[in-house]
Structures are given as C-alpha cells and as structure tokens.
Coordinates of C-alpha atoms in Angstrom, one line a residue:
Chain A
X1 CA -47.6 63.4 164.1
X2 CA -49.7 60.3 164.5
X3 CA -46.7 57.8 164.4
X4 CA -46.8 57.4 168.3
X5 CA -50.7 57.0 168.5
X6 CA -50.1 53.9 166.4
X7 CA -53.6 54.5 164.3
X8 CA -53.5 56.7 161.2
X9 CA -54.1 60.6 161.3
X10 CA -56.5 61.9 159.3
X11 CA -56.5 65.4 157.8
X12 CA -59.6 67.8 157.0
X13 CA -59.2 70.0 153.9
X14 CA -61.9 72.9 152.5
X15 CA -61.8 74.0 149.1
X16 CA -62.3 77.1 148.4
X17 CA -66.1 76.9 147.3
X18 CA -66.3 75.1 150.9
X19 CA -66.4 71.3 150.3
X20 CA -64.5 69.3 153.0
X21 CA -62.7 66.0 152.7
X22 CA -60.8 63.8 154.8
X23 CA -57.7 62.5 153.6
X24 CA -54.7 59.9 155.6
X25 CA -51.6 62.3 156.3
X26 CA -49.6 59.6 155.2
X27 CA -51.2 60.8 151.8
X28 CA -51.6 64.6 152.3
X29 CA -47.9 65.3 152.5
X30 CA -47.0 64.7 149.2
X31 CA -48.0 68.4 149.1
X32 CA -44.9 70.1 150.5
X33 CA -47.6 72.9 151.3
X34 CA -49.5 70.9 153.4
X35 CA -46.7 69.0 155.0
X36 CA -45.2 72.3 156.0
X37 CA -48.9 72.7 158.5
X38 CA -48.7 69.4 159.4
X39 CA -45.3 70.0 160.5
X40 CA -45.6 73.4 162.2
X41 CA -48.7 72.1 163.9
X42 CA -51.2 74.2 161.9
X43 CA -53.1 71.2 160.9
X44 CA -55.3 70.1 164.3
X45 CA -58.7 71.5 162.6
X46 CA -59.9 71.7 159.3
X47 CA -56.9 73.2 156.5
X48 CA -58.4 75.5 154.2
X49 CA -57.0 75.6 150.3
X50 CA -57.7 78.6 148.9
X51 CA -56.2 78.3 145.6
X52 CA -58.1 75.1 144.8
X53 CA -61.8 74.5 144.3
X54 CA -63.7 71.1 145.4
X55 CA -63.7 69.2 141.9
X56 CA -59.9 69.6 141.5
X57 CA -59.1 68.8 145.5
X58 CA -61.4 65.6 145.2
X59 CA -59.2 64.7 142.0
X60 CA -55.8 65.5 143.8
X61 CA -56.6 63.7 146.6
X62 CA -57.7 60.5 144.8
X63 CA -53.9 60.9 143.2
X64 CA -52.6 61.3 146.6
X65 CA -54.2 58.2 147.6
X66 CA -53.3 56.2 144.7
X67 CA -49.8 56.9 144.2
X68 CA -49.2 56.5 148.0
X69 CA -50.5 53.0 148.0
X70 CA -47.6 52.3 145.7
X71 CA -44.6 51.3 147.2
X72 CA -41.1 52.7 146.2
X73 CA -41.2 51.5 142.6
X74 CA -41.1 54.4 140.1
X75 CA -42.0 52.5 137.5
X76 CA -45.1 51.2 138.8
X77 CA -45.5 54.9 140.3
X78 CA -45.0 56.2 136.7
X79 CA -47.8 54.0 135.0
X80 CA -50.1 55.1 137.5
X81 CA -49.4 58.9 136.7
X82 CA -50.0 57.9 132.9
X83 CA -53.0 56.4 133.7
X84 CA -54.6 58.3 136.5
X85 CA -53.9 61.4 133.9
X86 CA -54.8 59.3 130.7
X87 CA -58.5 60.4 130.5
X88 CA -58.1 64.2 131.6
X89 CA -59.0 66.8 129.6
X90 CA -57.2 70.3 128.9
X91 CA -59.5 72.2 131.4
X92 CA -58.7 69.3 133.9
X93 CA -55.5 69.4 133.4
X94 CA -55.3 72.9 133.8
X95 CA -56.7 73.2 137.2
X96 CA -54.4 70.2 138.4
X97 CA -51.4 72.3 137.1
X98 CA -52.2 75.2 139.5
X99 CA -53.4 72.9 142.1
X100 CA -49.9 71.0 142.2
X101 CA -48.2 74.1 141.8
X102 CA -50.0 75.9 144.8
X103 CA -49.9 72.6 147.0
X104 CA -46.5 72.3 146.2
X105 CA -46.5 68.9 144.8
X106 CA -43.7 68.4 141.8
X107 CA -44.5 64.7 140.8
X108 CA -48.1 65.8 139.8
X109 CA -47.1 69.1 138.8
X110 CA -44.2 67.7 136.2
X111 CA -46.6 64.5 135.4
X112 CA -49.0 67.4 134.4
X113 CA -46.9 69.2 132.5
X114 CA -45.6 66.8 130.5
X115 CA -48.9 65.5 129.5
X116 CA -49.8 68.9 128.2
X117 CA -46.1 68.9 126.6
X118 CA -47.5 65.3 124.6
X119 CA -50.0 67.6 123.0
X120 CA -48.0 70.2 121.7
X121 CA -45.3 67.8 120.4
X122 CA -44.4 68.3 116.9
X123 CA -47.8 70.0 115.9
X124 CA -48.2 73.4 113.7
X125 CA -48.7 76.7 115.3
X126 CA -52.4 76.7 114.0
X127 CA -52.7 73.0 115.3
X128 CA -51.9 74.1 118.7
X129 CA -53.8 77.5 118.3
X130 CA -57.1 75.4 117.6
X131 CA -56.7 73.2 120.5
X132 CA -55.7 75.8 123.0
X133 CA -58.1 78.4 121.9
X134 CA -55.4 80.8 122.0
X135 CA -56.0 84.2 119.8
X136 CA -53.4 85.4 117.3
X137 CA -53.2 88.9 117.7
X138 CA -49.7 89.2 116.0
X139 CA -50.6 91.5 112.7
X140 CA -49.6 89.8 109.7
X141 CA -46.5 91.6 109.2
X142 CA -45.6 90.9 113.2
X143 CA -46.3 87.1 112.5
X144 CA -44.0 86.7 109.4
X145 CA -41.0 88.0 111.2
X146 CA -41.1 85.7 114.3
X147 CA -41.7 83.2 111.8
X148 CA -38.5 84.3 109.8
X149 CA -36.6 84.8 112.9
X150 CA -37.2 81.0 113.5
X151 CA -37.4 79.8 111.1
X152 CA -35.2 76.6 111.5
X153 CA -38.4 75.2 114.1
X154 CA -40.8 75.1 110.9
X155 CA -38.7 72.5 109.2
X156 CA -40.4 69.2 109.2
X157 CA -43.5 70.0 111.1
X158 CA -47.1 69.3 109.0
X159 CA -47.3 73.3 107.6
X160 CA -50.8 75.5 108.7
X161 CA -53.2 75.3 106.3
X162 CA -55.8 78.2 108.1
X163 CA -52.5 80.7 107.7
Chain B
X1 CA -57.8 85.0 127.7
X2 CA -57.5 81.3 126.9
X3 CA -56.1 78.9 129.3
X4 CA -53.5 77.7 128.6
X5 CA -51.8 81.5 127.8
X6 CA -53.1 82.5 131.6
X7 CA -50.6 80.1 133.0
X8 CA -48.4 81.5 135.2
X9 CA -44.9 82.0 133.8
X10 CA -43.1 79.3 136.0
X11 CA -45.7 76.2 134.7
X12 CA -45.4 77.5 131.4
X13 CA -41.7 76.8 131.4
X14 CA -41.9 73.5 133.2
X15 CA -44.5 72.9 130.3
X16 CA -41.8 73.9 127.5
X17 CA -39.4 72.0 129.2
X18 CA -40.9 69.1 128.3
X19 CA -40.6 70.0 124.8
X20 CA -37.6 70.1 122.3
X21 CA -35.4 73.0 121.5
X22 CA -37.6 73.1 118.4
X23 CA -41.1 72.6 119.5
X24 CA -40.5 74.8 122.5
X25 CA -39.1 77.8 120.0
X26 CA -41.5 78.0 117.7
X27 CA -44.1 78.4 120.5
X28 CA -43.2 82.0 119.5
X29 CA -45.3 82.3 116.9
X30 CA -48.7 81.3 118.7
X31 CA -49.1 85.2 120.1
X32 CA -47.6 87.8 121.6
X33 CA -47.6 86.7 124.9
X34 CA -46.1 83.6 124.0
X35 CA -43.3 85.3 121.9
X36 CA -40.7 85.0 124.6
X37 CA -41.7 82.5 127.0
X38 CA -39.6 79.8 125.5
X39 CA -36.3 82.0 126.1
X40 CA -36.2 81.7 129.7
X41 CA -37.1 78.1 130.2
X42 CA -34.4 76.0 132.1
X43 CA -33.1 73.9 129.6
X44 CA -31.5 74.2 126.2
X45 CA -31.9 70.8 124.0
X46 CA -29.4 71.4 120.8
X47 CA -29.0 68.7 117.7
X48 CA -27.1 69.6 114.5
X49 CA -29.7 67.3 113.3
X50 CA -32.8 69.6 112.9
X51 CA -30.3 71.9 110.9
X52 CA -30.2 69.6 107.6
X53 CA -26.8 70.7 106.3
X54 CA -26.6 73.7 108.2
X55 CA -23.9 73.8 110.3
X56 CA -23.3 77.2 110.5
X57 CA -26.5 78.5 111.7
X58 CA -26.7 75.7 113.8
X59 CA -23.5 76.8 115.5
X60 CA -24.3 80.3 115.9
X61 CA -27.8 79.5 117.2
X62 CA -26.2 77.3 120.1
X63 CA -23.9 80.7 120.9
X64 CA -25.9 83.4 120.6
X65 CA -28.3 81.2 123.2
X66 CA -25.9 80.3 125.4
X67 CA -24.8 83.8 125.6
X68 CA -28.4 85.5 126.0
X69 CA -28.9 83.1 129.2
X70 CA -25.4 83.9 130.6
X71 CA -25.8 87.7 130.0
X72 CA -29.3 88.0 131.5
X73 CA -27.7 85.7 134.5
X74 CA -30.3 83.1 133.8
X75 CA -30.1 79.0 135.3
X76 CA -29.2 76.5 132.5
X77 CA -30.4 73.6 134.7
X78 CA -30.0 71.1 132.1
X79 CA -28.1 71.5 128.7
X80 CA -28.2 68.2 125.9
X81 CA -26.2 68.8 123.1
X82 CA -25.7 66.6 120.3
X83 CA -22.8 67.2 117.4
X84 CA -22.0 64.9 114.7
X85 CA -18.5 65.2 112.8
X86 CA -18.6 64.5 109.1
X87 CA -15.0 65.1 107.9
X88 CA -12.0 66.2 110.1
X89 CA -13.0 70.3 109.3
X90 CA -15.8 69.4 111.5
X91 CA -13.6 68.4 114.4
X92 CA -11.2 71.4 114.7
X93 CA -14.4 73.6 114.9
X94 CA -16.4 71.1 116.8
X95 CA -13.4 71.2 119.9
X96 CA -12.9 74.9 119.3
X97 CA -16.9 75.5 120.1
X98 CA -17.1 73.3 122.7
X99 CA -14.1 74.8 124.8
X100 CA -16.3 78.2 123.9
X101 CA -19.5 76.6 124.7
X102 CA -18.7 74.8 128.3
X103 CA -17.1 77.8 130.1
X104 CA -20.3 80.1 129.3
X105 CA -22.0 77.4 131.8
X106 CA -19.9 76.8 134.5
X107 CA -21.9 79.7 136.5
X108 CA -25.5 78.8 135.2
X109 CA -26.0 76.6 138.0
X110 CA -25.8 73.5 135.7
X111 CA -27.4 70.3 137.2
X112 CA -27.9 68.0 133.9
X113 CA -25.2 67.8 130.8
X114 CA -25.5 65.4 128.2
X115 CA -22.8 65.9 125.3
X116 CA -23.2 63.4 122.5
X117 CA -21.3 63.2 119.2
X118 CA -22.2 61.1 116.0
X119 CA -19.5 60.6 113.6
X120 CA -19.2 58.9 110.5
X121 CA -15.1 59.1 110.6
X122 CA -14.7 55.6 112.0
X123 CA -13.7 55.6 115.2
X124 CA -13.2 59.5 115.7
X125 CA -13.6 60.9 118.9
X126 CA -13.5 64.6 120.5
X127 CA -11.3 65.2 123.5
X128 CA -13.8 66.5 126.0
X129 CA -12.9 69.9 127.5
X130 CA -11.0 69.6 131.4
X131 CA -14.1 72.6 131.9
X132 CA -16.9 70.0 131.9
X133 CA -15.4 69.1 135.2
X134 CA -15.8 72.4 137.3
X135 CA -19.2 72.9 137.1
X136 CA -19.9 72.4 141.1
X137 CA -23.7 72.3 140.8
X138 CA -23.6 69.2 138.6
X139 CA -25.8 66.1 139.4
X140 CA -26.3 64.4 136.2
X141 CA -23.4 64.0 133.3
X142 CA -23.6 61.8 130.2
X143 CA -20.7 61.6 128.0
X144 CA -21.2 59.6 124.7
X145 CA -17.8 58.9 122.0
X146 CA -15.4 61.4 123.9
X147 CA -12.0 61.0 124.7
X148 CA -11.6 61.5 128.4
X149 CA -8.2 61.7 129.1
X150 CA -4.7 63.9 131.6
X151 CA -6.3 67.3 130.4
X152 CA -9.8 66.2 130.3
X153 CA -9.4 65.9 134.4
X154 CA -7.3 68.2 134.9
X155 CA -9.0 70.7 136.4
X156 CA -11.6 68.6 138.3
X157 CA -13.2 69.6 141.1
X158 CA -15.0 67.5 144.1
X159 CA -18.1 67.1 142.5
X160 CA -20.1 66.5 145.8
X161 CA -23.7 67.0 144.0
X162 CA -23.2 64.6 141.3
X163 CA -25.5 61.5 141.7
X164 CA -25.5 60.1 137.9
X165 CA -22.8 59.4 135.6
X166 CA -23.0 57.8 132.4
X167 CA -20.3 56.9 129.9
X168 CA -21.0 55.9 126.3
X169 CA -18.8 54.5 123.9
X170 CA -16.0 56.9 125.4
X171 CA -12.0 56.1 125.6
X172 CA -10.9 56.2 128.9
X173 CA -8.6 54.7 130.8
X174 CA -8.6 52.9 134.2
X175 CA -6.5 55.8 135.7
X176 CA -8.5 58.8 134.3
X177 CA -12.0 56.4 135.1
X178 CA -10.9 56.5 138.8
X179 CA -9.8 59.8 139.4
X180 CA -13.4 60.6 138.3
X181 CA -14.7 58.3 140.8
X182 CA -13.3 59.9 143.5
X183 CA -14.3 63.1 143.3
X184 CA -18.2 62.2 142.9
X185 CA -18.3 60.2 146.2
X186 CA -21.9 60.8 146.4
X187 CA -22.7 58.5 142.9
X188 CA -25.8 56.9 143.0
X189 CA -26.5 55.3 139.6
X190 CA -23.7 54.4 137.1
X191 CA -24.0 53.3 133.4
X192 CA -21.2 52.7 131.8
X193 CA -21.3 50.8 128.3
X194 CA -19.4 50.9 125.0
X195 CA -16.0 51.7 127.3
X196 CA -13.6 49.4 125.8
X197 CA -10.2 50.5 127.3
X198 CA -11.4 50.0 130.4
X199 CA -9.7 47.0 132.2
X200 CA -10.6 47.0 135.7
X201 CA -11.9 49.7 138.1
X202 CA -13.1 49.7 141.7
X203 CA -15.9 51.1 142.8
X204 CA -15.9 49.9 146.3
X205 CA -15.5 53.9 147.8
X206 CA -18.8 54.4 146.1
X207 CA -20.4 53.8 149.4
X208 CA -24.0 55.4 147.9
X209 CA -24.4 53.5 144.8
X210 CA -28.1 52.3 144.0
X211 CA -27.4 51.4 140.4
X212 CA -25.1 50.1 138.3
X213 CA -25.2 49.0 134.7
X214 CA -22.3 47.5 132.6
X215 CA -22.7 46.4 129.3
X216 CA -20.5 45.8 125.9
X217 CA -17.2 45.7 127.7
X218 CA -14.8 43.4 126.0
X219 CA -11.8 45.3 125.3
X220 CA -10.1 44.5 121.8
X221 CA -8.1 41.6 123.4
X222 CA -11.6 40.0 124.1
X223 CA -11.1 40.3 127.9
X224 CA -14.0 41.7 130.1
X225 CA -13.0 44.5 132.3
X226 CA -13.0 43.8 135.9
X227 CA -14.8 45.9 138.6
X228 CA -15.5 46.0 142.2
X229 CA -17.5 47.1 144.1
X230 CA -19.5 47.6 147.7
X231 CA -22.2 45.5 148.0
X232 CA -24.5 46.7 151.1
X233 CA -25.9 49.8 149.2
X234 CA -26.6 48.3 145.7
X235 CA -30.2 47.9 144.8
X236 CA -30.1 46.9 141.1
X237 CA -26.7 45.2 139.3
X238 CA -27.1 45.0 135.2
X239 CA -23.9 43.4 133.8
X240 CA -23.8 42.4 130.2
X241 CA -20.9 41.7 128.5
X242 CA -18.9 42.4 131.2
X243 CA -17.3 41.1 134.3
X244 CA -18.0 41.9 138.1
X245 CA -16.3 40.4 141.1
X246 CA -18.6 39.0 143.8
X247 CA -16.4 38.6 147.4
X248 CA -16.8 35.4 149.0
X249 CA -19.9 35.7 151.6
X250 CA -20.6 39.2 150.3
X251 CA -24.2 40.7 151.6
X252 CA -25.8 42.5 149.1
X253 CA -28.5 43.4 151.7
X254 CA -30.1 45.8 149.7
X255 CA -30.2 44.3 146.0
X256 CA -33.5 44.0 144.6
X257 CA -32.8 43.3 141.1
X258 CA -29.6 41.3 139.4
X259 CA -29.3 40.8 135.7
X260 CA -26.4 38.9 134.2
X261 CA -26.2 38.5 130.1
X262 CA -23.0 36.9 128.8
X263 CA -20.7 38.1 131.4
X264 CA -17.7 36.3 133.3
X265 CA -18.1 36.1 137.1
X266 CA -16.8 33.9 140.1
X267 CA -20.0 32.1 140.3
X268 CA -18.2 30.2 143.2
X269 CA -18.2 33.6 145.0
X270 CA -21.8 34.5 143.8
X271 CA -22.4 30.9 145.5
X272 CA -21.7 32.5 149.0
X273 CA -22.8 35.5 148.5
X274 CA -26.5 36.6 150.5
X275 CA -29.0 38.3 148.7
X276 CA -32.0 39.1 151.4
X277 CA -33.8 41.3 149.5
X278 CA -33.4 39.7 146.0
X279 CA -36.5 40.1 144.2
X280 CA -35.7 39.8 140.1
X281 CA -32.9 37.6 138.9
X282 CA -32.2 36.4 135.6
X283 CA -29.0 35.2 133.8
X284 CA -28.5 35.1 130.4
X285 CA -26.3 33.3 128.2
X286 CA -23.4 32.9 130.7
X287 CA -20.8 30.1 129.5
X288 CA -19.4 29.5 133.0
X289 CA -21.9 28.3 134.4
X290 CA -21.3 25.1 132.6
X291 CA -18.7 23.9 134.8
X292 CA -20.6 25.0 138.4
X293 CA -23.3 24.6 140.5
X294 CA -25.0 27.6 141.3
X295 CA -26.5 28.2 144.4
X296 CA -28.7 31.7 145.2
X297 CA -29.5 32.8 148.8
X298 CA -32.5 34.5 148.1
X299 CA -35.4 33.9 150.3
X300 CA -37.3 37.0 149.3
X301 CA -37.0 36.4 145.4
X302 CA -40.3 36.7 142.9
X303 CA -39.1 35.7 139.5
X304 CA -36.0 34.0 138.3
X305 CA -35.2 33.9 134.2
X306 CA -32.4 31.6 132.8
X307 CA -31.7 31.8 128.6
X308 CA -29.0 29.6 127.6
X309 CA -28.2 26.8 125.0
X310 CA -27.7 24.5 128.1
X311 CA -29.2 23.1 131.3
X312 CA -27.2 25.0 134.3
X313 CA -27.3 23.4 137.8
X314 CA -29.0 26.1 139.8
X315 CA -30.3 26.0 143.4
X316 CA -32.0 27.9 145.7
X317 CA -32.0 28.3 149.5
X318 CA -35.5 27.9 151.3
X319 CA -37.9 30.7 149.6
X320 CA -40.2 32.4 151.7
X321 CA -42.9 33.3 149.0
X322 CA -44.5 31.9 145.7
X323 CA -42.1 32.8 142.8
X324 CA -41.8 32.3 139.1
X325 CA -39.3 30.9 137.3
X326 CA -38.9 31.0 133.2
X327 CA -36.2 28.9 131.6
X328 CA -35.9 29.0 128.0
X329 CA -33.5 26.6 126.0
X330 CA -32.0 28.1 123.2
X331 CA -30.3 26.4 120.3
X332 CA -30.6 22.9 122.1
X333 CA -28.9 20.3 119.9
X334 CA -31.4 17.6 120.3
X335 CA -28.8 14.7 121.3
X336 CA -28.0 17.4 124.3
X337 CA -31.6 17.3 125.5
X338 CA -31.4 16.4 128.8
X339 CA -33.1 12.8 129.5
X340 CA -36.4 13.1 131.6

C-alpha cells in the first residue's frame, strides 16, 4: 500500500467498453471489491470492471472522490449523497445500483436505493407502473385478487384512474 | 423487460426496504414478477395505525407474517412495531401478542427492534416481555412507554452486539436501568429521554460510548437524575433537562460536540475539566450559572451558543482558531441590562 512511499497511489480501472481512469486508492476502496485487489496485491496494473461500463465508472468515481474529501461527519457525508444523487435520473440511477452492488460499495448502494424508494413512496400502482415502464401482465381476474388480498395497502393512497 | 423489474432480487429488497410495510406490500400488484418480492425483504414495519379501526386484521396480519418468515427460516434484520391501547381490552391482548410475537424472532437473526405503544389511557404502560432480551444478534433496540421491570430482565443475556439503546418515556428503575447496562458493554450511542423514575445511573463501564443524549428527566419530585460517566470515549454529550456529573480535571479527549439546555451540573467541575477536541458548544437556559464563572478549555472550538434571560460569566482558554460565538438574551428585564 502506498502509506510508506509517503506520496499517494494511484489506481487504473477499465470499464468494460474499455475506458481507463485513474483514481487515488485512498478513494478506490470504498469499493470493498476493489479494496479486496488492492489488498491481495492484484492491483499493480490496470483493474478491469466488467460489470460496469465507462459512463457509470466516471460517475462512481467522481462519488468516490467527493465523499472521501469529507471528513468523518455523516451529516455532511449524507448531504453530499442527496446532492451528488439529486439530479440523476431512473436509468442513472439504475446503473449506479448495480455498479455499487458489483463494486461492493453499501453507502452508494443504500444512498441509491433509497432515492429510488422516495419515488415509489405513497404513489398508486398505475403511478408507479407509468414511471417504471413496468407491464401489467396480471389478467384482470389475477389483478383483483392480489388487490383483495391486500387490500389494507390501498387505503389512503391517491386511487388509479387508468385501472 | 423494464428496468426497474430486471433488478436483481437482493437490490430490489434493499429498495423495498426503504419503503413502509404498506408501500412495500402493495408493490404486489404492479406484475407478476413483483407479486412476491416484498415477502422476503429484511424488515417488517407494522402500525395499528394504517388499519383505521381494525384491530383484528391488523393483529393477524403482524402473525401470519411473522410466522411465514420464521417458517421459511427467513432473517428479520429489523422489526418496528407500533401498538396503541385504547381501553384496558386492548392491553390484555396487546401483552398476550407481544409474548406471542417476540419469541417467533429470537432466531431471525434480529439486529434492529423498535417497539412503540400510543395510549390514550393516561399514563398506561405495557410490561415488556423478559424475551426482548435474548435475542443475541441485537444491535439496535428502542423501547418507547414500556414498563421495564424484575421479569422484564429476567432472562437477559450478554448482549455483546448491541451498540444502540434508546429509551422513551419508559418506567424503569435505577436497578433494572443498570443491569441493562452491563450486559451491552459494547454501547455506543445512548438516548434516553421521557425516563422519569430514573434517579441516578452510572455509565462509567461504558468504556465505548460515542453518544449520549438525556433529555426530560425530572422525576416527579422535580429532581434531575444523576449520571456518570467515562469521559475519554465520548464524542457528542446532549443533556436537557437533566443532570450529568463532570469529575474535577476530567479529559474528555474525544468530545466534539456538548449541548447543555436547562440542566443542573457542577459547573465548578466543568471548570477543570479539558475539552481538546471541543468543536460545538452551546448552553441553554442553565440557572446555575448565575452564581459561577465558567471557564472552558477548548482550544480547538468553532462555535459557542449561549440562550439565557441573563449575562453568564464565561471564559475561554487561548483558542487556536477563528470561532463564532452567538449570545442571545431572552426575556431581559430592561433595568437588568447590563451597563456598557
């Protein structure tokens, strides 16, 4: 590790459609994943990510970079989470979700989560339908019985108007 | 496929967990391939609340769950569960469920348990089970208007994983208080407010306490309860209402914030006492200080607050930075100004 060199080490990742990018280590190990190369020695050239492709790494590294600036202060580390995340969009934040989750990073990965959670929060199934995209291939008859079956989650919630 | 279904399973749930009971549940309806992700998320959220009058179904819905996680051997990693009592029926069924309800999650790998309870009896209480104690795995317990008392601890356990603990509004005693103490050596934040028989409690085996919090605790004779504690490990103090005793010459080498709102302390002791790493102070309506001169060893401070209805003597040792201070006069009787 480059504690006893006294200057900072710096790290080479690929994405998987071949970009590289240096990055401190200081900032890289907030991934377990990449922690876990560092610390097994695997890191010397240039550490290839698979899972994630260059748009998503270059945003994950500017969060590694920003959040490891802050010192320990959760709350100030928590405002830059909302903020960093504040202007993402669901196809952003979908990438970063399996980014963090394959890089092993659970700060981003539950900052992530519970961003997409804020969207969900107290809306109609046809609310959350539209903004997700997601098909309802439930027939009718299927659709009514979940429904009845919980039916105690539909109280107080704006009711669908497209169902 | 759209996105957001093409999650894998495990993000979904961390997704859902984010979410209440309700909102997560009713996920259920989007498709089929959402139908059942809500019922393996880690964490059940329960409040007689959404159930307007309901009781019943609200009861058998917390069961039937609790059961379905425990018989698919399934991780409860965090259960919330809020009751409210509305007439003394409520309470013999309330204490029945929950002696049914705790067991099922001693083996669920519990970390997080918040049990709350709203009542509109005045004063009424429910005598927490002595099985909220024996769940090993625990690291987080809130306990808000239970009776903690003999039977409540009597099965404890050494709760070496527990790192939170917060008491609202609960009765318990000094005894019962520190027999809970010592078997979560490993405490790191305690919040204790509302506990009015609590007279005086030590906290000084607490030897990894960050965070401590003490608010509202006059007892009905209008005392403060005492406490003590071990200063080297603290990083943040909050006392309001309450009392705290500061050792002569203590070093509180790792306190970075102290906040003191209408409490009693030996501000003589506080005097002496060192405060290196002292960044955020402020003292609020404190009476005592009438009669002292306060002086703070704080050479790494940032920003000092003082409210009060009079001019305190307050001094500081050198200060190695540029720091703030705010000092607002409240109710000032204007023959007390003090003359420029």
């Amino acid at each position: 590790m480059a504690a006893e060199t006294g200057t900072p080490t710096t790290l080479t990742l690929k994405s998987n459609d071949d970009e590289l990018f240096s990055v401190a280590e200081s900032a890289a190990i907030l991934s377990v994943t990449i922690r876990n190369m560092v610390e097994d020695g695997c890191a010397g050239g240039v550490i290839p990510l698979d899972n994630v492709d260059g748009k998503t790494l270059a945003s994950v590294i500017t969060y590694m970079n920003g959040i490891s600036a802050i010192p320990a202060d959760e709350e100030k580390k928590k405002s830059y989470r909302d903020k960093f995340l504040s202007d993402k969009d669901f196809e952003t934040l979908a990438d970063m979700v399996l980014a963090a989750n394959y890089l092993n990073m659970s700060c981003l990965m539950d900052a992530v989560s519970a961003k997409i959670a804020q969207v969900m929060e107290k809306k109609s199934v046809g609310w959350v339908r539209r903004k997700f995209g997601i098909e309802n291939d439930y027939t009718p008859e299927e659709e009514a019985a979940v429904k009845e079956e919980h039916k105690w989650t539909f109280e107080g919630v704006e009711t669908d108007d497209d169902n | 496929m759209d996105r957001i279904s093409e999650l894998p399973k495990d993000i979904l749930h961390i997704i859902l967990y984010f979410l209440s009971q309700k909102d997560a549940v009713r996920t259920s309806v989007l498709s089929n391939s959402w139908r059942n992700i809500w019922c393996t998320r880690p964490n059940l959220d329960f409040s007689d609340a959404a159930f307007k009058g309901n009781k019943q179904d609200f009861l058998s819905l917390v069961t039937r769950n609790l059961q379905r996680y425990r018989d698919q051997r399934m991780c409860v990693e965090e259960f919330h569960l809020r009751i409210s009592l509305r007439d003394h029926l409520d309470h013999e069924s309330s204490v029945m469920l929950l002696e049914r309800w705790i067991p099922l999650l001693k083996n669920m790998g519990l970390k997080k348990f918040c049990l709350s309870l709203h009542s509109k009896l005045y004063s009424t209480r429910l005598r927490l089970p002595s099985v909220v104690f024996v769940a090993e795995s625990l690291q987080d317990l809130r306990l808000e208007n239970f009776v903690l008392d003999r039977n409540t601890i009597e099965r404890i356990v050494l709760l070496n994983n527990l790192r939170s603990l917060c008491l609202r509004e609960d009765w318990i005693e000094d005894e019962i208080f520190q027999k809970i103490i010592d078997s979560c050596p490993l405490i790191e934040t305690l919040d204790v407010e509302g506990c009015l028989r609590l007279r005086t409690i030590t906290l000084n085996n607490l030897h990894h306490l960050k965070y401590i919090s003490f608010s509202e605790m006059y007892d009905f004779t209008g005392e403060l309860c005492r406490n003590e504690i071990h200063p080297p490990s603290l990083e943040t103090i909050k006392i309001s209402s309450g009392n705290l005793m500061f050792h002569k010459g203590a070093d509180f080498r790792n306190l970075n914030e102290l906040y003191i709102f209408d409490a009693k302390l030996s501000w003589d002791h506080l005097s002496s006492c060192k405060f290196p790493c002292l960044k955020h102070l402020c003292i609020d309506s404190c009476d005592g200080l009438k009669e002292t001169q306060l002086f703070i060893d704080a050479p790494n401070i940032l920003d000092f607050k003082y409210e009060g209805d009079f001019v305190p003597s307050i001094s500081f040792a050198t200060t190695l930075n540029k720091w703030d201070s705010e000092i607002n006069l409240t109710h000032l009787h204007p023959n007390d100004a003090p003359s420029p």
